Amino acid sequence: MIVGVLVQLSSKSVDKIFDYKVPFELESFIKIGIRVEVPFGHQKLEGFVLEIKNKSLLSLKEIIRVVDQDVILNEELIQLGKVMQERTLSSLISCYQVMLPKALKAKKGTHVTLKYDTYYRLGDISEYKLHTRQQEIVDCFQDHHYVKKEVLCAISRSSVKTLEEKHILIPFQREHYRLSYEDRPFCKNPLTSEQQRVVERVRRGRCDDVYLLFGVTGSGKTEVYMELIEDVLNQGKTSIVLVPEISLTPQMIERFERRFGSQIAAFHSALSDGEKYDEWRRICKGDAKIVIGARSAIFAPVKDLGIIIVDEEHSDSYKQEDSAPRYSAIDIALERGKYHHCPVILGSATPSLSSYARAQKGVYQLLELPNRVNQQSLPTIFTVDMNQEFKSGSRHGHFSIILIQKIKEKLERGEQVILLLNRRGYSSFVTCKNCGYTVKCPHCDITLTYHKVSSMLRCHYCGYAEKNIIRCSQCHEEALTPLGVGTEKIEEELKSMFAHAKILRMDVDTTSRKGMHQKMITAFQNREYDILLGTQIVAKGLDFSNVTLVGVINADTSLNIPDFRSSENTFSLLSQVAGRSGRSKKSGEVVIQTFNPTHYAISYVQKHDYLGFYQEEMKIRRLLKYPPYYYLVYIKLSGKDYNLLEKEGIKIRKSLEKYLKDTIILGPSPAFVFKVNHIYRYGIILKYKKEEHLYEALKLMDEHYLNHNQIKVDINFNPIHF
Ligand code: ADP
Ligand code: ZN
């Protein structure tokens, strides 16, 4: 027997399937998609068996061993990897590795062990007279076919031993999963008539339809998802629910657990490698039928998919941007939906422009939930012109008078407040008052952020940190001053104004320890804090019934980023955070502070007018030839020599121009952050509607630079960042 094995090599240029001989004694273990260990040069590597053949012309090396009992990549995933490779122009092995939890990748030294528990079955008791303790033990089997050893030993260890010797208790091993879910009593809200209508439409729809569920914040989208999942469960099928990592809170998981108990498997970054491995195995074995997780959960090896749900479908987190394969989990969802002939539901209160455009064209079926559950109204939104506040001098620090008043009012009533500032640290830059010098990262083209808590200046790009000082390195005056505001500073101002309020700051700095994010959300939910202050981490997916005020300290942070999506991102972030207010019986309010009060992204948020925003933004996109009217590809060149980058960039542009007749080519130009960690970055942007030779041309270019030792070229389809 000969097998074709795909291995992980450090070089992208060797992405090939290599043939190996299978020793006779291993033949019966070999299946397509199984993991094996093979000799490769002087090394031993792990890889996946992708082909089984009968002969090969060459004399071959033998595989060393079969790593697992079970297949890791099933047929569907193997096929999916090939599609991903073609669409993203990445290596095939990278497409498979990204699908798997760490412990299952083809990579040595990452394995975790299976754990087992001992259970007992009941043997024949007819011949034996039981005394009290023994009877108690046997009674445990009245409602169960098998019982865990610990449970029985808690009654009497010696009796268990005796009964085992008499073959009345028959032991066996069962896999132990590191996580367990509670099977709680079934709990479910009767749907509102709006929710019911949406559910009916999906029930009556075609099995492979894609739906866009456009439902305002608090309209009960999650409840709709759960109802549809229940249908699917009743048909004996499985479901995948994708949520952004940031909304994968205990709240969300608990809601699913309350309804579906141990049929769920949840993937989030707080799980250990062992826990993720176990969840994967539960899915493979069919023990878990509903998978909830962030981006990579779309690869869960469920069989018989009945529905795929992508909640907050507008979220950037569904696109892997930083490393190859640069895939979109939504594309994968659509692909898997086709494979399984099952519906895909994309849900959002602020659909991405491209999804809404597809719904308008009829590519997606549009479902709407225009009202909040229980007829609550959406929160009232006040916009504050901070130019005026600064001029009139009526503000206090970074707080307008109206925001201060409203916070006071809510605190007095025992209600809770959420404040958003999308910038962590104390101040976003440090400038010399004497000579105007701004402290930059020595490795990156970016200003350092002052963190007062640790008294450090930090680079948010490469992690560089230095002790904060006040003497300027240029003019040597003691005149360095922190400017620009971050969450730490706002926390300080809050404390000075509301001495008795309990304030919880939530950002990357306070939530980096494992489990902190979850702890904080639970504490806020239990009303241990009055004010939750944070970066966009506080904006998404949370459902706190006692929050009646949301304040946005500075709505302009995301507006000022030079990116064609900055208005869309701002509209969506502000609408989402506003949606945290007044979700239950008490009505909610929102205060948005901005230096751009007339900006359309902000005024449409104030009016809760998604459609108005959509129409206005689409006009601009059409005019500037941006998505969804055009597709984009971003080609990133990086290296240490920026002259060389520019020169090669121009070469690339010229050769692409020859191939691509219907494509607009922009650049090469320096990236938004030109230098990160001593590496310079240039970008070329391609815009096209239809381009016959695009993949061919990009493939050629990619191959040309594969082994270039000074320049790295990355191709990113439908980029999120430049
Ligand atoms: P969304 O996901 O659209 O923001 P949720 O599904 O989180 O909305 O619902 C908002 C709140 O309303 C939640 O607390 C939820 O439990 C509650 N809710 C949703 N649907 C119903 C219903 N049919 N009956 C009662 N409460 C509901
Ligand atoms: Zn840096």
Short mmCIF file of N, CA, C and O in Angstrom, two decimals, residues 14 44 75 95 124 219 225 388 396 421 432 522 538 669 722:
data_model
loop_
_atom_site.label_atom_id
_atom_site.label_comp_id
_atom_site.label_asym_id
_atom_site.label_seq_id
_atom_site.Cartn_x
_atom_site.Cartn_y
_atom_site.Cartn_z
N VAL A 14 7.18 24.33 -0.78
CA VAL A 14 6.99 22.88 -0.87
C VAL A 14 5.63 22.53 -0.29
O VAL A 14 5.50 22.19 0.87
N LYS A 44 11.54 14.00 11.40
CA LYS A 44 10.29 13.25 11.41
C LYS A 44 9.17 14.28 11.44
O LYS A 44 9.19 15.16 12.30
N GLU A 75 -14.11 13.66 4.63
CA GLU A 75 -14.15 13.92 3.19
C GLU A 75 -14.55 15.37 2.89
O GLU A 75 -13.97 16.02 2.03
N CYS A 95 -4.43 25.53 4.84
CA CYS A 95 -5.90 25.48 4.87
C CYS A 95 -6.39 24.37 5.81
O CYS A 95 -7.38 24.53 6.50
N ASP A 124 -25.59 -9.93 36.44
CA ASP A 124 -26.72 -10.74 36.91
C ASP A 124 -26.75 -10.74 38.43
O ASP A 124 -25.80 -11.16 39.09
N SER A 219 -34.16 42.60 19.37
CA SER A 219 -35.38 42.14 18.70
C SER A 219 -35.60 40.64 18.89
O SER A 219 -36.60 40.10 18.43
N TYR A 225 -32.90 32.03 16.42
CA TYR A 225 -31.89 31.01 16.10
C TYR A 225 -32.20 29.72 16.84
O TYR A 225 -32.14 28.63 16.28
N GLN A 388 -18.59 72.65 20.72
CA GLN A 388 -19.33 73.61 21.53
C GLN A 388 -18.96 73.46 23.01
O GLN A 388 -18.73 74.45 23.69
N HIS A 396 -16.45 68.78 31.70
CA HIS A 396 -15.59 68.39 32.81
C HIS A 396 -14.69 67.29 32.29
O HIS A 396 -15.17 66.18 32.04
N LEU A 421 -15.12 53.90 24.98
CA LEU A 421 -14.07 54.69 24.35
C LEU A 421 -13.15 53.69 23.68
O LEU A 421 -12.52 52.86 24.33
N CYS A 432 6.26 66.56 23.30
CA CYS A 432 7.07 67.54 24.02
C CYS A 432 6.48 68.93 23.83
O CYS A 432 6.32 69.40 22.70
N THR A 522 -19.90 38.71 34.27
CA THR A 522 -20.78 38.15 35.30
C THR A 522 -20.93 39.12 36.46
O THR A 522 -22.04 39.34 36.96
N VAL A 538 -17.09 46.21 25.00
CA VAL A 538 -18.36 46.38 25.71
C VAL A 538 -19.54 46.62 24.77
O VAL A 538 -20.68 46.71 25.18
N SER A 669 1.82 51.90 -2.68
CA SER A 669 1.96 53.02 -1.76
C SER A 669 2.18 52.50 -0.34
O SER A 669 1.77 51.39 -0.02
N PHE A 722 -5.93 47.74 5.50
CA PHE A 722 -4.86 47.97 4.51
C PHE A 722 -3.55 48.21 5.22
O PHE A 722 -3.52 48.66 6.34
#
